[in-house]
mmCIF file of C-alpha atoms in Angstrom:
data_model
loop_
_atom_site.group_PDB
_atom_site.id
_atom_site.type_symbol
_atom_site.label_atom_id
_atom_site.label_comp_id
_atom_site.label_asym_id
_atom_site.label_seq_id
_atom_site.Cartn_x
_atom_site.Cartn_y
_atom_site.Cartn_z
ATOM 1 C CA MET V 1 -14.810 19.764 -72.729
ATOM 2 C CA ARG V 2 -11.904 19.622 -70.346
ATOM 3 C CA ALA V 3 -13.193 22.693 -68.515
ATOM 4 C CA ALA V 4 -16.657 21.118 -68.265
ATOM 5 C CA ARG V 5 -15.223 17.947 -66.815
ATOM 6 C CA THR V 6 -13.222 19.963 -64.312
ATOM 7 C CA ALA V 7 -16.333 21.836 -63.252
ATOM 8 C CA LEU V 8 -18.307 18.636 -62.818
ATOM 9 C CA ARG V 9 -15.726 17.119 -60.547
ATOM 10 C CA LEU V 10 -16.827 17.060 -56.959
ATOM 11 C CA PRO V 11 -14.421 18.343 -54.361
ATOM 12 C CA ALA V 12 -12.686 15.604 -52.480
ATOM 13 C CA LEU V 13 -14.134 15.184 -49.027
ATOM 14 C CA PRO V 14 -11.621 15.284 -46.199
ATOM 15 C CA GLN V 15 -11.036 11.933 -44.614
ATOM 16 C CA LEU V 16 -12.288 11.869 -41.095
ATOM 17 C CA ARG V 17 -9.979 10.150 -38.668
ATOM 18 C CA THR V 18 -11.945 8.193 -36.179
ATOM 19 C CA LYS V 19 -10.360 7.746 -32.816
ATOM 20 C CA GLU V 20 -10.206 4.184 -31.655
ATOM 21 C CA PRO V 21 -11.613 3.652 -28.212
ATOM 22 C CA LYS V 22 -8.897 3.366 -25.615
ATOM 23 C CA ARG V 23 -8.499 -0.067 -24.236
ATOM 24 C CA LYS V 24 -8.787 -0.369 -20.541
ATOM 25 C CA THR V 25 -5.560 -1.721 -19.177
ATOM 26 C CA VAL V 26 -4.924 -3.245 -15.821
ATOM 27 C CA SER V 27 -2.737 -0.277 -14.862
ATOM 28 C CA GLY V 28 -5.776 2.012 -14.964
ATOM 29 C CA ARG V 29 -7.245 0.135 -12.031
ATOM 30 C CA GLN V 30 -4.317 0.974 -9.759
ATOM 31 C CA PRO V 31 -5.831 4.054 -8.015
ATOM 32 C CA ASP V 32 -9.100 2.193 -7.407
ATOM 33 C CA CYS V 33 -7.181 -0.716 -5.891
ATOM 34 C CA VAL V 34 -5.351 1.614 -3.491
ATOM 35 C CA VAL V 35 -8.661 3.083 -2.346
ATOM 36 C CA TRP V 36 -10.104 -0.367 -1.709
ATOM 37 C CA LEU V 37 -7.023 -1.443 0.220
ATOM 38 C CA GLY V 38 -7.254 1.670 2.378
ATOM 39 C CA ALA V 39 -10.893 0.846 3.043
ATOM 40 C CA ALA V 40 -9.874 -2.700 4.010
ATOM 41 C CA PHE V 41 -7.394 -1.264 6.505
ATOM 42 C CA LEU V 42 -10.097 0.873 8.127
ATOM 43 C CA ALA V 43 -12.515 -2.058 8.093
ATOM 44 C CA GLY V 44 -10.004 -4.105 10.073
ATOM 45 C CA TYR V 45 -9.083 -1.258 12.438
ATOM 46 C CA LEU V 46 -12.531 -0.925 13.995
ATOM 47 C CA PRO V 47 -12.949 -4.631 14.917
ATOM 48 C CA GLY V 48 -9.425 -4.538 16.344
ATOM 49 C CA ILE V 49 -10.452 -1.762 18.732
ATOM 50 C CA TRP V 50 -13.492 -3.777 19.771
ATOM 51 C CA LEU V 51 -11.408 -6.907 20.462
ATOM 52 C CA GLY V 52 -8.871 -5.093 22.604
ATOM 53 C CA ARG V 53 -11.183 -2.684 24.407
ATOM 54 C CA ASP V 54 -11.141 -4.571 27.753
ATOM 55 C CA GLY V 55 -7.425 -5.463 27.749
ATOM 56 C CA ALA V 56 -8.159 -8.854 29.314
ATOM 57 C CA THR V 57 -6.287 -11.001 26.788
ATOM 58 C CA ALA V 58 -2.711 -12.060 27.442
ATOM 59 C CA LEU V 59 -1.590 -10.790 24.057
ATOM 60 C CA GLY V 60 -3.149 -7.396 24.696
ATOM 61 C CA GLN V 61 -1.437 -7.107 28.073
ATOM 62 C CA GLN V 62 1.937 -8.022 26.583
ATOM 63 C CA LEU V 63 1.535 -5.491 23.781
ATOM 64 C CA ALA V 64 0.465 -2.798 26.235
ATOM 65 C CA ALA V 65 3.479 -3.495 28.453
ATOM 66 C CA TRP V 66 5.825 -3.379 25.465
ATOM 67 C CA TYR V 67 4.450 -0.095 24.149
ATOM 68 C CA THR V 68 4.214 1.649 27.523
ATOM 69 C CA GLU V 69 7.616 0.683 28.936
ATOM 70 C CA SER V 70 10.062 3.532 29.287
ATOM 71 C CA PRO V 71 12.519 3.681 26.368
ATOM 72 C CA GLU V 72 15.106 5.757 28.278
ATOM 73 C CA ARG V 73 17.671 2.958 28.218
ATOM 74 C CA THR V 74 16.877 1.901 24.673
ATOM 75 C CA ALA V 75 19.681 2.524 22.217
ATOM 76 C CA PHE V 76 18.975 4.184 18.896
ATOM 77 C CA ALA V 77 20.201 1.106 17.006
ATOM 78 C CA ALA V 78 17.671 -1.111 18.797
ATOM 79 C CA ALA V 79 14.782 1.320 18.222
ATOM 80 C CA PHE V 80 15.742 1.728 14.568
ATOM 81 C CA GLY V 81 16.266 -1.991 14.011
ATOM 82 C CA THR V 82 12.902 -2.973 15.457
ATOM 83 C CA ARG V 83 10.966 -0.498 13.357
ATOM 84 C CA PHE V 84 12.894 -1.203 10.189
ATOM 85 C CA ALA V 85 12.401 -4.956 10.596
ATOM 86 C CA VAL V 86 8.639 -4.504 11.010
ATOM 87 C CA GLY V 87 8.453 -2.175 8.011
ATOM 88 C CA ALA V 88 10.591 -4.442 5.822
ATOM 89 C CA LEU V 89 8.395 -7.415 6.707
ATOM 90 C CA GLN V 90 5.284 -5.537 5.619
ATOM 91 C CA LEU V 91 6.862 -4.401 2.343
ATOM 92 C CA CYS V 92 8.090 -7.924 1.580
ATOM 93 C CA ALA V 93 4.606 -9.307 2.173
ATOM 94 C CA VAL V 94 3.142 -6.723 -0.217
ATOM 95 C CA LEU V 95 5.807 -7.570 -2.801
ATOM 96 C CA LEU V 96 5.174 -11.314 -2.622
ATOM 97 C CA CYS V 97 1.434 -10.793 -3.127
ATOM 98 C CA GLY V 98 2.237 -9.343 -6.545
ATOM 99 C CA PHE V 99 3.730 -12.647 -7.737
ATOM 100 C CA CYS V 100 0.581 -14.636 -6.919
ATOM 101 C CA ILE V 101 -2.449 -14.879 -9.178
ATOM 102 C CA TRP V 102 -4.644 -14.397 -6.098
ATOM 103 C CA GLY V 103 -2.530 -11.466 -4.965
ATOM 104 C CA VAL V 104 -5.300 -8.857 -5.006
ATOM 105 C CA GLY V 105 -7.387 -10.841 -2.530
ATOM 106 C CA LEU V 106 -4.306 -11.503 -0.381
ATOM 107 C CA LEU V 107 -3.552 -7.780 -0.310
ATOM 108 C CA VAL V 108 -7.058 -7.040 0.947
ATOM 109 C CA LEU V 109 -6.625 -9.587 3.743
ATOM 110 C CA LEU V 110 -3.154 -8.249 4.551
ATOM 111 C CA PHE V 111 -4.316 -4.656 4.962
ATOM 112 C CA ALA V 112 -7.379 -5.699 6.944
ATOM 113 C CA ALA V 113 -5.173 -7.750 9.289
ATOM 114 C CA ARG V 114 -2.723 -4.852 9.657
ATOM 115 C CA GLY V 115 -5.563 -2.499 10.535
ATOM 116 C CA GLY V 116 -6.986 -4.973 13.030
ATOM 117 C CA PHE V 117 -3.601 -5.375 14.728
ATOM 118 C CA LEU V 118 -3.031 -1.623 15.072
ATOM 119 C CA GLY V 119 -6.545 -1.117 16.423
ATOM 120 C CA PHE V 120 -6.030 -3.951 18.885
ATOM 121 C CA CYS V 121 -2.737 -2.428 20.070
ATOM 122 C CA ALA V 122 -4.260 1.020 20.578
ATOM 123 C CA ALA V 123 -7.242 -0.363 22.512
ATOM 124 C CA SER V 124 -4.996 -2.555 24.666
ATOM 125 C CA VAL V 125 -2.755 0.375 25.574
ATOM 126 C CA ALA V 126 -5.775 2.537 26.414
ATOM 127 C CA ALA V 127 -7.242 -0.223 28.611
ATOM 128 C CA ALA V 128 -3.952 -0.737 30.463
ATOM 129 C CA ASP V 129 -2.698 2.836 30.905
ATOM 130 C CA GLY V 130 -5.653 5.080 30.192
ATOM 131 C CA ALA V 131 -5.679 8.223 28.067
ATOM 132 C CA ALA V 132 -2.133 9.213 29.075
ATOM 133 C CA GLY V 133 -0.739 5.894 27.879
ATOM 134 C CA LEU V 134 -2.685 6.127 24.636
ATOM 135 C CA LEU V 135 -1.301 9.631 24.040
ATOM 136 C CA ARG V 136 2.278 8.444 24.545
ATOM 137 C CA TYR V 137 1.598 5.475 22.278
ATOM 138 C CA ARG V 138 0.340 7.796 19.553
ATOM 139 C CA CYS V 139 3.345 10.090 19.899
ATOM 140 C CA ASP V 140 5.709 7.125 19.643
ATOM 141 C CA THR V 141 4.103 5.354 16.693
ATOM 142 C CA ALA V 142 1.959 7.831 14.735
ATOM 143 C CA VAL V 143 4.672 8.962 12.325
ATOM 144 C CA SER V 144 6.024 5.492 11.579
ATOM 145 C CA ASP V 145 2.586 3.840 11.336
ATOM 146 C CA VAL V 146 1.124 6.446 8.971
ATOM 147 C CA ALA V 147 4.261 6.590 6.831
ATOM 148 C CA MET V 148 4.461 2.803 6.548
ATOM 149 C CA LEU V 149 0.773 2.613 5.657
ATOM 150 C CA LEU V 150 1.281 5.090 2.818
ATOM 151 C CA LEU V 151 4.381 3.253 1.592
ATOM 152 C CA CYS V 152 2.573 -0.086 1.636
ATOM 153 C CA LEU V 153 -0.414 1.379 -0.214
ATOM 154 C CA TRP V 154 1.898 2.900 -2.814
ATOM 155 C CA LEU V 155 3.708 -0.379 -3.356
ATOM 156 C CA ALA V 156 0.471 -2.376 -3.224
ATOM 157 C CA GLY V 157 -0.850 -0.527 -6.265
ATOM 158 C CA TRP V 158 1.974 -1.921 -8.399
ATOM 159 C CA SER V 159 1.785 -5.318 -6.723
ATOM 160 C CA ALA V 160 -1.940 -5.565 -7.464
ATOM 161 C CA GLN V 161 -1.272 -4.591 -11.072
ATOM 162 C CA LEU V 162 1.184 -7.455 -11.508
ATOM 163 C CA ALA V 163 -1.098 -9.921 -9.730
ATOM 164 C CA ALA V 164 -3.979 -8.968 -12.027
ATOM 165 C CA GLN V 165 -1.788 -9.478 -15.103
ATOM 166 C CA LEU V 166 -0.660 -12.882 -13.858
ATOM 167 C CA PHE V 167 -4.297 -13.810 -13.240
ATOM 168 C CA CYS V 168 -5.126 -12.879 -16.836
ATOM 169 C CA ALA V 169 -2.147 -14.900 -18.071
ATOM 170 C CA ALA V 170 -3.362 -17.928 -16.098
ATOM 171 C CA GLN V 171 -6.668 -17.647 -17.961
ATOM 172 C CA GLY V 172 -4.906 -17.621 -21.329
ATOM 173 C CA ARG V 173 -4.994 -13.850 -21.795
ATOM 174 C CA ALA V 174 -1.309 -13.063 -21.583
ATOM 175 C CA THR V 175 -0.188 -9.440 -21.798
ATOM 176 C CA ARG V 176 3.049 -7.897 -23.026
ATOM 177 C CA GLU V 177 3.108 -5.478 -20.100
ATOM 178 C CA THR V 178 4.003 -8.122 -17.516
ATOM 179 C CA PRO V 179 7.842 -7.977 -17.790
ATOM 180 C CA GLY V 180 7.779 -4.197 -17.534
ATOM 181 C CA THR V 181 5.431 -4.386 -14.565
ATOM 182 C CA VAL V 182 7.822 -6.759 -12.793
ATOM 183 C CA ARG V 183 10.714 -4.336 -13.290
ATOM 184 C CA ARG V 184 8.661 -1.378 -12.072
ATOM 185 C CA LEU V 185 7.460 -3.310 -9.029
ATOM 186 C CA LEU V 186 11.009 -4.287 -8.044
ATOM 187 C CA SER V 187 12.308 -0.742 -8.517
ATOM 188 C CA HIS V 188 9.466 0.671 -6.431
ATOM 189 C CA PHE V 189 10.147 -1.969 -3.778
ATOM 190 C CA ALA V 190 13.783 -0.868 -3.552
ATOM 191 C CA ALA V 191 12.712 2.767 -3.235
ATOM 192 C CA ALA V 192 10.159 1.830 -0.562
ATOM 193 C CA MET V 193 12.838 0.023 1.444
ATOM 194 C CA VAL V 194 15.063 3.115 1.391
ATOM 195 C CA LEU V 195 12.163 5.332 2.474
ATOM 196 C CA SER V 196 11.262 2.791 5.168
ATOM 197 C CA ALA V 197 14.787 3.072 6.575
ATOM 198 C CA ALA V 198 14.430 6.849 6.722
ATOM 199 C CA VAL V 199 11.037 6.563 8.424
ATOM 200 C CA SER V 200 12.429 4.068 10.939
ATOM 201 C CA ALA V 201 15.277 6.438 11.766
ATOM 202 C CA VAL V 202 12.860 9.305 12.379
ATOM 203 C CA GLY V 203 10.621 7.039 14.462
ATOM 204 C CA GLY V 204 13.572 5.902 16.570
ATOM 205 C CA VAL V 205 14.578 9.488 17.263
ATOM 206 C CA LEU V 206 11.024 10.398 18.262
ATOM 207 C CA VAL V 207 10.774 7.432 20.633
ATOM 208 C CA LEU V 208 13.986 8.404 22.384
ATOM 209 C CA ALA V 209 12.927 12.050 22.523
ATOM 210 C CA VAL V 210 9.550 11.175 24.059
ATOM 211 C CA GLY V 211 11.215 8.801 26.516
ATOM 212 C CA SER V 212 13.747 11.409 27.662
ATOM 213 C CA GLY V 213 10.945 13.927 28.175
ATOM 214 C CA ARG V 214 9.018 11.714 30.594
#
């Protein structure tokens, strides 16, 4: 009887472990946000070129004169300080956007305005000094402008992540990731400031080298 009962027993079926669907977190949207901010920069750059194409505005003439003046007598400390101050201001603006619930929209406006300003400067220099002036302007500012854009985009990804979490918390959907996001944002901001100082130093050296070669 015992053998018959053993034979009639069905083999135990293995328990299938079902994988729970991964929850989409705000951090997964970071690369997409960086792409959109880069697109906002380009969207502002083209209208900036159109606004400064004739070089008739007083602001455009002042910017062209500032960028095309000979930096032979400019000290390295002054060239470094100017570029580092501009870079630090941009990074601080990106950081502050992260502590606002509307920070993602502010970041889009910030990058569009930055693109418009750089396009306006390039068009104003070209209108005032022609192709030669535009080439010198590019040699002076290309490294620092591109490097600062990449640093701001890198920091903006974390800033947008924090802003999105604060927006969810304002709607009653608080998340436990917010304190960790704040710490990561501040640490990345400190690293970006150090890299900005290095970029400003390289940019200052290039400006003096281009000026001495004129």
